[in-house]
CSV table of C-alpha atoms and ligand atoms in Angstrom, one decimal:
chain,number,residue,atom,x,y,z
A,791,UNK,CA,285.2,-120.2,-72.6
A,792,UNK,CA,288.5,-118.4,-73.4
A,793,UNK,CA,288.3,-114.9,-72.7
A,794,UNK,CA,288.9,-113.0,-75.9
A,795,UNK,CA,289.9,-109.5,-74.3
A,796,UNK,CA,293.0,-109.0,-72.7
A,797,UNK,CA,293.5,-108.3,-69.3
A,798,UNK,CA,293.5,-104.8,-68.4
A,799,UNK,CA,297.2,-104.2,-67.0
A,800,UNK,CA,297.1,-101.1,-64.4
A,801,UNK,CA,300.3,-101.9,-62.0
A,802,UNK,CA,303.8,-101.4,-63.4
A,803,UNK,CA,304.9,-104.8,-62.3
A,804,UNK,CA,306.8,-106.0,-60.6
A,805,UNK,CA,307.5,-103.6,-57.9
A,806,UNK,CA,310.4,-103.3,-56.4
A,807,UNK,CA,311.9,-105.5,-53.5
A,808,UNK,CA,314.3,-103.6,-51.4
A,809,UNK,CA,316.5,-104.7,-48.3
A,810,UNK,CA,316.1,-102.0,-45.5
A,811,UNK,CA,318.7,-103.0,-43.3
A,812,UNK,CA,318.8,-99.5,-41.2
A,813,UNK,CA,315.2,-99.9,-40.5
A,814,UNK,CA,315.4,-103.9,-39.3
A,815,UNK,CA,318.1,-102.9,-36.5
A,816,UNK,CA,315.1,-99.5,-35.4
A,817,UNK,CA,312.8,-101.9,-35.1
A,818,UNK,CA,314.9,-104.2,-33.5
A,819,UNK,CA,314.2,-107.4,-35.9
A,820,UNK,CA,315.7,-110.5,-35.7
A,821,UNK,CA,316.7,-111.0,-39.2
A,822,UNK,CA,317.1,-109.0,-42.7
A,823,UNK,CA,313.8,-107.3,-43.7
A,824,UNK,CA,312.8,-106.7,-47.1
A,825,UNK,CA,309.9,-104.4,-48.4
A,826,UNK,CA,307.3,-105.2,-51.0
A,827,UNK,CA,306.6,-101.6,-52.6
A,828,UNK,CA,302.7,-101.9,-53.5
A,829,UNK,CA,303.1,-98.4,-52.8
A,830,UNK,CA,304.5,-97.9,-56.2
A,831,UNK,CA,302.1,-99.6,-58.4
A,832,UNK,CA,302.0,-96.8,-60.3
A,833,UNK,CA,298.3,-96.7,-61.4
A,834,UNK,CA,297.5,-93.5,-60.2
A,835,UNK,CA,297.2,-93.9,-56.5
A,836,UNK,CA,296.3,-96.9,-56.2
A,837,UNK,CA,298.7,-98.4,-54.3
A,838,UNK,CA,297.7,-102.0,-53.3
A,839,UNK,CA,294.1,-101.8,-54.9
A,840,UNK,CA,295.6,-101.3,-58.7
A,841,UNK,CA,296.0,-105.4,-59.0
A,842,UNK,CA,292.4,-106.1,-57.7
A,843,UNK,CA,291.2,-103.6,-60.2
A,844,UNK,CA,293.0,-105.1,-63.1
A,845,UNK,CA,290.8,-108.6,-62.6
A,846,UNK,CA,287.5,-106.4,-61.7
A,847,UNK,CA,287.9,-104.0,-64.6
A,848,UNK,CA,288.5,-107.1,-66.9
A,849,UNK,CA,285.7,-108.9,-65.7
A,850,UNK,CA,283.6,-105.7,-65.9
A,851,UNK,CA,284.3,-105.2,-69.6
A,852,UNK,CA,283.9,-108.8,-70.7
A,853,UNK,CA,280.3,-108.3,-69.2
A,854,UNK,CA,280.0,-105.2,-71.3
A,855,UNK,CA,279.2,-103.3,-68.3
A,856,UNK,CA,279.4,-99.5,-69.2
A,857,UNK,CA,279.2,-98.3,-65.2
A,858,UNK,CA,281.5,-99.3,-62.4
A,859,UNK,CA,279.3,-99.2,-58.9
A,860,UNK,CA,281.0,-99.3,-55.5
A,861,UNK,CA,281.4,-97.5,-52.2
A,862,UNK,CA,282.5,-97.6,-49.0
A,863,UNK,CA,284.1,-94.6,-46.4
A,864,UNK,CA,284.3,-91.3,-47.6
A,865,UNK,CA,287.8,-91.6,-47.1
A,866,UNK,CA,288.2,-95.1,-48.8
A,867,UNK,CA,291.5,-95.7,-51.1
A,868,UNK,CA,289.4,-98.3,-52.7
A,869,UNK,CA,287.2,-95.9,-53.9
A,870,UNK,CA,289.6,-93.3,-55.1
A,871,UNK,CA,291.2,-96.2,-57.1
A,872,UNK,CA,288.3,-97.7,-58.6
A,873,UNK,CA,287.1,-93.8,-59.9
A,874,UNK,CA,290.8,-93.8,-62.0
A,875,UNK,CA,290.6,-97.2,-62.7
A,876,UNK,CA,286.9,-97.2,-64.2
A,877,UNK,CA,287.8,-93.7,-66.2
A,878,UNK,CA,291.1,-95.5,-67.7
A,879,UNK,CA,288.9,-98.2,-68.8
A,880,UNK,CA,286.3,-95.5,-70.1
A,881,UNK,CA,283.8,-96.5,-67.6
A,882,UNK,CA,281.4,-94.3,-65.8
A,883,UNK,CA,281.6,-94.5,-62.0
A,884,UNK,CA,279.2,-94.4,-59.6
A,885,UNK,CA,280.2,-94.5,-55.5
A,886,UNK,CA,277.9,-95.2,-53.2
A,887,UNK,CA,279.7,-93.7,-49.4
A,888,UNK,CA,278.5,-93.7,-46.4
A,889,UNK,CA,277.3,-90.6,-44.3
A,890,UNK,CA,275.3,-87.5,-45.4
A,891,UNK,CA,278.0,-86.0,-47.7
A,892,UNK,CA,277.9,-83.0,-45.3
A,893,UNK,CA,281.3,-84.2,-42.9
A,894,UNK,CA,284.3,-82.4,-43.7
A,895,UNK,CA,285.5,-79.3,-45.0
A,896,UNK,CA,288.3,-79.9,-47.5
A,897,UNK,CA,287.1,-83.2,-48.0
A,898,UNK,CA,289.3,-86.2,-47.1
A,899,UNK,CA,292.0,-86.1,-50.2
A,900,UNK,CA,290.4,-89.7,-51.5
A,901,UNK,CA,287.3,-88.2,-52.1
A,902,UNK,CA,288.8,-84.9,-53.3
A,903,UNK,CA,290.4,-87.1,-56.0
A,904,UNK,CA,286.9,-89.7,-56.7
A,905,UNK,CA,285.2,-86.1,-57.6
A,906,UNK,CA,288.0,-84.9,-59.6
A,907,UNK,CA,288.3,-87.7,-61.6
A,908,UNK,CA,284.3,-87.6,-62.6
A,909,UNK,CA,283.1,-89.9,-59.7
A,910,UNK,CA,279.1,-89.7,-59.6
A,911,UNK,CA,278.7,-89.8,-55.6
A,912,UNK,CA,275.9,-90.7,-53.7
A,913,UNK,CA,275.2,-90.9,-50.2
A,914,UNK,CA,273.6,-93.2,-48.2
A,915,UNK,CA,272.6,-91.1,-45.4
A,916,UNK,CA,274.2,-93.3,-42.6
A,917,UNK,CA,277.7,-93.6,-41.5
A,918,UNK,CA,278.1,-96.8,-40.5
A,919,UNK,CA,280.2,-98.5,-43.8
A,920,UNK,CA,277.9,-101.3,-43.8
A,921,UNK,CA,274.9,-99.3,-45.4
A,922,UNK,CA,276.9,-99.0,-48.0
A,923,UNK,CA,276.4,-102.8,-48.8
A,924,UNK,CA,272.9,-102.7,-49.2
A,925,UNK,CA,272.5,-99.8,-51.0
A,926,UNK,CA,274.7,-101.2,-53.6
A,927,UNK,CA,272.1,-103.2,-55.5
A,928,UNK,CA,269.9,-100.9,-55.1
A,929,UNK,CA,271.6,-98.2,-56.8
A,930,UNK,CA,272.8,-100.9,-59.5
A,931,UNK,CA,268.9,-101.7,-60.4
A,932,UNK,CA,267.8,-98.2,-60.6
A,933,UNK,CA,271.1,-97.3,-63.4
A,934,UNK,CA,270.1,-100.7,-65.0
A,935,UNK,CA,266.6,-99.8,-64.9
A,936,UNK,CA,267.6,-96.7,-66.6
A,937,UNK,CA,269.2,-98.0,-69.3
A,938,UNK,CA,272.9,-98.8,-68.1
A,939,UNK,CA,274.9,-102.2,-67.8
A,940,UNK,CA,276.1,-101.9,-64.2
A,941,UNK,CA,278.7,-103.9,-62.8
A,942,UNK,CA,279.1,-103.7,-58.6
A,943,UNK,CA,282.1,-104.0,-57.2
A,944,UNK,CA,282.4,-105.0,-53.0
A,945,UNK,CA,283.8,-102.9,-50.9
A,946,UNK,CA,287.7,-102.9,-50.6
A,947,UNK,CA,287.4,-104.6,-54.0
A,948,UNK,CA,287.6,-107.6,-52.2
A,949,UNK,CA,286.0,-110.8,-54.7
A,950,UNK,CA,287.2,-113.7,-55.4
A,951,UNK,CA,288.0,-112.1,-58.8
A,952,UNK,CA,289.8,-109.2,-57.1
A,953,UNK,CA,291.8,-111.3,-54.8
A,954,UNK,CA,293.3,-113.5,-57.3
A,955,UNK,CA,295.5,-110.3,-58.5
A,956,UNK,CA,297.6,-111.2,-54.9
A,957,UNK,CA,297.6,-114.3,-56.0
A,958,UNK,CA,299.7,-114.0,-58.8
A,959,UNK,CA,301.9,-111.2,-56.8
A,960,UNK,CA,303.2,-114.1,-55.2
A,961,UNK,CA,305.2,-115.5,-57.6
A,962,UNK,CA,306.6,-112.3,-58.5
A,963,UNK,CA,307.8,-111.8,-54.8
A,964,UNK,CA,309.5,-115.2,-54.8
A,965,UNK,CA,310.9,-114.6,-58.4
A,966,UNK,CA,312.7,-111.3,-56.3
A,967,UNK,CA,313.4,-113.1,-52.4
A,968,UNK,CA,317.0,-114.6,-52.4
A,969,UNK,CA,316.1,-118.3,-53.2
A,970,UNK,CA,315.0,-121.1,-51.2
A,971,UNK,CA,314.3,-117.9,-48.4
A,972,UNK,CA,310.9,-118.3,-46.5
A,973,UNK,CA,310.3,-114.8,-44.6
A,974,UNK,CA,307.7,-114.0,-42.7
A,975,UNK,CA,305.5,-111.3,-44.5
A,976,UNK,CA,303.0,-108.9,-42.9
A,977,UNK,CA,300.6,-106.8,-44.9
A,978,UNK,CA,297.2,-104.7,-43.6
A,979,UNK,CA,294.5,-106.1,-43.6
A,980,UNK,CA,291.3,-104.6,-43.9
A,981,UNK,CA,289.0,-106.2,-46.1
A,982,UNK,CA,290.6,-108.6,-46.7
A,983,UNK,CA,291.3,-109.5,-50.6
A,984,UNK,CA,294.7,-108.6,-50.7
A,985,UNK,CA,295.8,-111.2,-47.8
A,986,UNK,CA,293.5,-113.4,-49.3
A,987,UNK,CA,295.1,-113.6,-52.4
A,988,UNK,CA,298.7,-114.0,-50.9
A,989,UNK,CA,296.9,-116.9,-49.2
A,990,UNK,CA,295.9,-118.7,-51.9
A,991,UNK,CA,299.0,-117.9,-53.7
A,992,UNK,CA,301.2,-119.2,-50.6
A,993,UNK,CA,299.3,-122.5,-50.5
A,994,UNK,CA,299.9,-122.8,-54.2
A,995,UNK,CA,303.6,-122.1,-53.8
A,996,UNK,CA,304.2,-125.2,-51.5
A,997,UNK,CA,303.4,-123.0,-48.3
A,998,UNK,CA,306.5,-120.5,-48.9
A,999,UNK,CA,305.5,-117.9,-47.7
A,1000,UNK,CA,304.8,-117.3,-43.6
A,1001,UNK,CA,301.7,-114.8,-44.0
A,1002,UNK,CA,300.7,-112.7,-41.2
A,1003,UNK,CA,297.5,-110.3,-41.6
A,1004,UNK,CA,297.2,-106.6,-39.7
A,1005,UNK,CA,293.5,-106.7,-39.2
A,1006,UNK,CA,293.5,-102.9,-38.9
A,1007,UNK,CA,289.8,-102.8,-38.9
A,1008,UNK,CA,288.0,-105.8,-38.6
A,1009,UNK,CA,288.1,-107.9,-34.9
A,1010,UNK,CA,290.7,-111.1,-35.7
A,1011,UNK,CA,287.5,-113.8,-35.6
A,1012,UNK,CA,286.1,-112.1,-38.7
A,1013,UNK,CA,288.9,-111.1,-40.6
A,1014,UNK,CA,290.3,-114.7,-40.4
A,1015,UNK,CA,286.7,-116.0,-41.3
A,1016,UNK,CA,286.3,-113.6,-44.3
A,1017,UNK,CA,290.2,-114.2,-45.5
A,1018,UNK,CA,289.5,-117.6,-45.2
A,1019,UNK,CA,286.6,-118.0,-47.8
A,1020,UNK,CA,287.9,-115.4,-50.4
A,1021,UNK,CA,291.6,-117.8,-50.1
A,1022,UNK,CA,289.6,-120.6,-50.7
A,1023,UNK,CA,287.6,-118.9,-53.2
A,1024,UNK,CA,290.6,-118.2,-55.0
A,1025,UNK,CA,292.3,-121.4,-54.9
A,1026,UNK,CA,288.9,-123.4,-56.0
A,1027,UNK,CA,288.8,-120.6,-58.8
A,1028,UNK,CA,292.2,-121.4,-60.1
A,1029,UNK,CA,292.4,-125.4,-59.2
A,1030,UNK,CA,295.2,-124.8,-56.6
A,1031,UNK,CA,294.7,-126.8,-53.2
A,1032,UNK,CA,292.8,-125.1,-50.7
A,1033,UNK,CA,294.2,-123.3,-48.1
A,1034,UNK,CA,293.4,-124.7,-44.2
A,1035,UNK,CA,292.4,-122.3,-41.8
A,1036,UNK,CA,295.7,-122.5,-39.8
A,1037,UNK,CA,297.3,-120.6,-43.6
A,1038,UNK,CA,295.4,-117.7,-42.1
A,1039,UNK,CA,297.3,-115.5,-39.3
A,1040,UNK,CA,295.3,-112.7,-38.5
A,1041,UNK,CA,297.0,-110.0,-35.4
A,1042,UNK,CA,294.5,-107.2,-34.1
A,1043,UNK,CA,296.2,-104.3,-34.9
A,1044,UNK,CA,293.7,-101.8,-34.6
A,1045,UNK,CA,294.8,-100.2,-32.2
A,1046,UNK,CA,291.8,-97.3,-30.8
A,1047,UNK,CA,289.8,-98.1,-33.9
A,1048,UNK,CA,289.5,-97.9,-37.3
A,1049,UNK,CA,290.8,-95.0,-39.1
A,1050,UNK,CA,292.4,-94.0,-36.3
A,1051,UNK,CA,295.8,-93.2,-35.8
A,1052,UNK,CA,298.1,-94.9,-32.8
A,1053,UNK,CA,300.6,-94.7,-30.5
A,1054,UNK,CA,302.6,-97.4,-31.8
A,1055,UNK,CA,301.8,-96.6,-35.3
A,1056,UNK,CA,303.4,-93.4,-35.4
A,1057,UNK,CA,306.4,-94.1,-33.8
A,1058,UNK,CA,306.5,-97.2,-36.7
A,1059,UNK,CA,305.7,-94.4,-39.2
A,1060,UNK,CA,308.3,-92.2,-37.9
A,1061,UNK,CA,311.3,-95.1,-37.8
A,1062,UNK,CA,309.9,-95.7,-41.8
A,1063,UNK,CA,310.5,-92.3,-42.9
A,1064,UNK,CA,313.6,-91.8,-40.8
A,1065,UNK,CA,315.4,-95.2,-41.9
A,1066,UNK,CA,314.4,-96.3,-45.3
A,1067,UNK,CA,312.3,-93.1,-46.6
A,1068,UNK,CA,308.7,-94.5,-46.3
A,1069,UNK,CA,305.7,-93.0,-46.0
A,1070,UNK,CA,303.4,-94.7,-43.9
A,1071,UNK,CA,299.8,-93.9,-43.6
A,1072,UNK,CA,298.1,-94.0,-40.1
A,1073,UNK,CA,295.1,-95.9,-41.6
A,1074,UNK,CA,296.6,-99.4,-42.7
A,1075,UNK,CA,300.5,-98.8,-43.3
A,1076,UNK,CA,301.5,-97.7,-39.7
A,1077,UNK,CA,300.0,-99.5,-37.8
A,1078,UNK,CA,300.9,-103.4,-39.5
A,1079,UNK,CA,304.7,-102.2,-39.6
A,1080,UNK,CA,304.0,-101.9,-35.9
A,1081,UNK,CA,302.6,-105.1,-35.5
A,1082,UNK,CA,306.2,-106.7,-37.3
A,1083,UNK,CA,308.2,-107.0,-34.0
A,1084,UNK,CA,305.6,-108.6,-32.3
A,1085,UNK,CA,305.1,-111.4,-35.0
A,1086,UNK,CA,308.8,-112.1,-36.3
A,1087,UNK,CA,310.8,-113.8,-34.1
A,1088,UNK,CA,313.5,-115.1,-35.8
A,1089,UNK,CA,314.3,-115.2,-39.4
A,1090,UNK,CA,314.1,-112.6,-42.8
A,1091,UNK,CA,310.7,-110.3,-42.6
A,1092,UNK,CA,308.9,-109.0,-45.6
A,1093,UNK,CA,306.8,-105.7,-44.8
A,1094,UNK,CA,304.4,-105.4,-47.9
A,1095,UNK,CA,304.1,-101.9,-48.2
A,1096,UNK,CA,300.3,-101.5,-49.4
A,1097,UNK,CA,300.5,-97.6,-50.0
A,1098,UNK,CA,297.5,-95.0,-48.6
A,1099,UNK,CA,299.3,-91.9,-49.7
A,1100,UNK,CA,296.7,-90.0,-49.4
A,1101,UNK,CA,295.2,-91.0,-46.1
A,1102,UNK,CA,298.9,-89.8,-45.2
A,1103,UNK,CA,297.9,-86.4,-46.5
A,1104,UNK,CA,294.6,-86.2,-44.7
A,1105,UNK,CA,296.2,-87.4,-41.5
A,1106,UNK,CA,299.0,-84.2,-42.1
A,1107,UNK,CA,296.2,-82.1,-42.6
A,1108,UNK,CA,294.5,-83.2,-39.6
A,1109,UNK,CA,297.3,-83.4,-37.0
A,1110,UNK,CA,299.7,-80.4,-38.6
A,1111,UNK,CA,301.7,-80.6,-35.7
A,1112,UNK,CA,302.3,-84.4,-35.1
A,1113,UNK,CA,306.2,-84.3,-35.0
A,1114,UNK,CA,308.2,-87.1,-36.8
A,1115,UNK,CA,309.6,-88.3,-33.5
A,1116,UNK,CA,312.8,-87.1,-33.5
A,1117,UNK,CA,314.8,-88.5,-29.6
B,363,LIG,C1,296.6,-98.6,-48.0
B,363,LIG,C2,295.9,-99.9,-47.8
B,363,LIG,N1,296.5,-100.9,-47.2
B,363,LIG,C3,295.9,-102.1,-47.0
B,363,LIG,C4,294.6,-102.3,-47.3
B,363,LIG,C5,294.0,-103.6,-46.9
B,363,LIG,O1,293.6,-104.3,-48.1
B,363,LIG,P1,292.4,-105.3,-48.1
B,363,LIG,O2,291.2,-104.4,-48.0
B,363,LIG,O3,292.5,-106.0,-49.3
B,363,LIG,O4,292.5,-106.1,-46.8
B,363,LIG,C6,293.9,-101.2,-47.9
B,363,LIG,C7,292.4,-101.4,-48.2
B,363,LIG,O5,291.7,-100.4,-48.4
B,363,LIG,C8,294.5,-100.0,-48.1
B,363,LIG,O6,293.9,-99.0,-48.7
């Protein structure tokens, strides 16, 4: 059946493609590097998560759902995304997040932003993220049982259906790349659509593209396993060919853990705003422009800047004091 709606278009696309030549030689990299600016999606502040939502708000509204329900961390991107995303499409929103709701004092800027933007939160009353994923269906059977056409969204937004949105960013990176060039490209991961999708994408594009994953949350076996299946999942969706495991280059780049900042991050985040005027957030964005060294060792480098403004500003807000690095 051919889908009668149109797609939902969030993203400003494409976004730019720009050479950073000062920040290659600070890094020390072998070859030219190139950055992918998801940051300026320009949906909101959405960053990387605006071209997942574009398939999962489609799919949401050709199933005449009238409420959006996901969750995840308090301070998830994903979440404040989805909130501006669902209100665009004039959806209601409910988040399900983990904890008690009674944490912080300003909330983390994600959050502030969810609320602002008419976010129904609930809380599941345990911090660990993973609570979230059962109380999902459970909150979507009570709003159903009370009348409403929920549709539930995973967290990170991370579906088949939200990973194909990478898929298709593909083509629009090799439409931009100096032809015939096959960089290296390396992009956080955390739950994994987005690397996923430039997977599937990859493999569909006769393997141009050397991918290479910052699992900045996830340990490497299950962020491989997990970017694995959605690739496939995308590709089977689609009728590309299916994508092998060894398409799948995951790096641990978490560094002391999730959410937190690092060493190596920070000095990454610091070269970013000092050479090519990037903000980098200590979440995702820091810490895989760390990891680039480490994984290109000859030839061009595409960093695919996935955004996280705002865990930027909580991080400021947190750490007043952390200097830029100047030496
Ligand atoms: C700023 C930022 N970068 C990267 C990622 C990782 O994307 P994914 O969850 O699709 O692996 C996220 C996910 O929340 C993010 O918010």
């Amino acid at each position: 059946v051919t889908s009668t709606l149109r797609r939902l278009r969030l993203a400003v696309l494409p976004t730019p493609l720009v050479e950073a030549s000062r920040l290659a030689a600070a890094l020390g990299l072998p070859g030219p590097l190139f950055i992918k600016r998801d940051d300026l999606t320009g949906f909101a502040v959405a960053g990387n998560k605006a071209r997942p939502l574009e398939a999962l708000l489609t799919e949401a509204t050709e199933q005449k759902a009238d409420v959006i329900v996901t969750g995840g961390a308090p301070g998830s991107n994903f979440v404040q995304a989805a909130t501006a995303a669902a209100a665009y499409a004039g959806l209601r929103c409910v988040l399900v997040l983990a904890g008690t709701g009674e944490a912080a004092a300003p909330p983390h800027p994600n959050l502030a932003a969810a609320q602002a933007w008419g976010a129904d939160v609930r809380w599941t009353g345990d911090e660990a993220r993973l609570s979230v994923d059962s109380a999902l269906p459970k909150v979507a059977d009570e709003l159903a049982r009370a009348g409403l056409r929920p549709y539930v969204i995973a967290r990170g937004g991370s579906t088949v259906t939200g990973a194909l949105g990478y898929h298709a960013a593909v083509t629009e990176v090799l439409d931009q790349l100096p032809a015939g060039m096959h960089p290296t490209v390396v992009v956080g991961c955390g739950s994994g659509g987005t690397l996923a999708g430039l997977v599937a994408g990859s493999v569909a594009h006769r393997r141009a593209l050397r991918l290479v994953g910052a699992s900045v949350s996830r340990p490497v076996e299950e962020a491989d396993g997990r970017v694995l299946t959605l690739a496939r999942g995308v590709a089977l969706r689609r009728g590309d060919p299916i994508p092998e495991p060894s398409d799948v280059v995951v790096v641990d780049a978490r560094g002391p853990g999730h959410a937190l900042p690092s060493a190596a991050g920070d000095r990454a985040a610091a070269l970013a705003l000092q050479h090519a005027g990037l903000v980098l957030d200590p979440v995702y964005t820091a810490k895989a422009l760390a990891a680039l060294p480490e994984v290109v060792l000859d030839g061009p480098a595409v960093f695919w800047h996935t955004g996280g403004l705002l865990d930027a500003v909580a991080d400021w807000m947190v750490r007043p004091n952390q200097a830029v690095g100047w030496s």
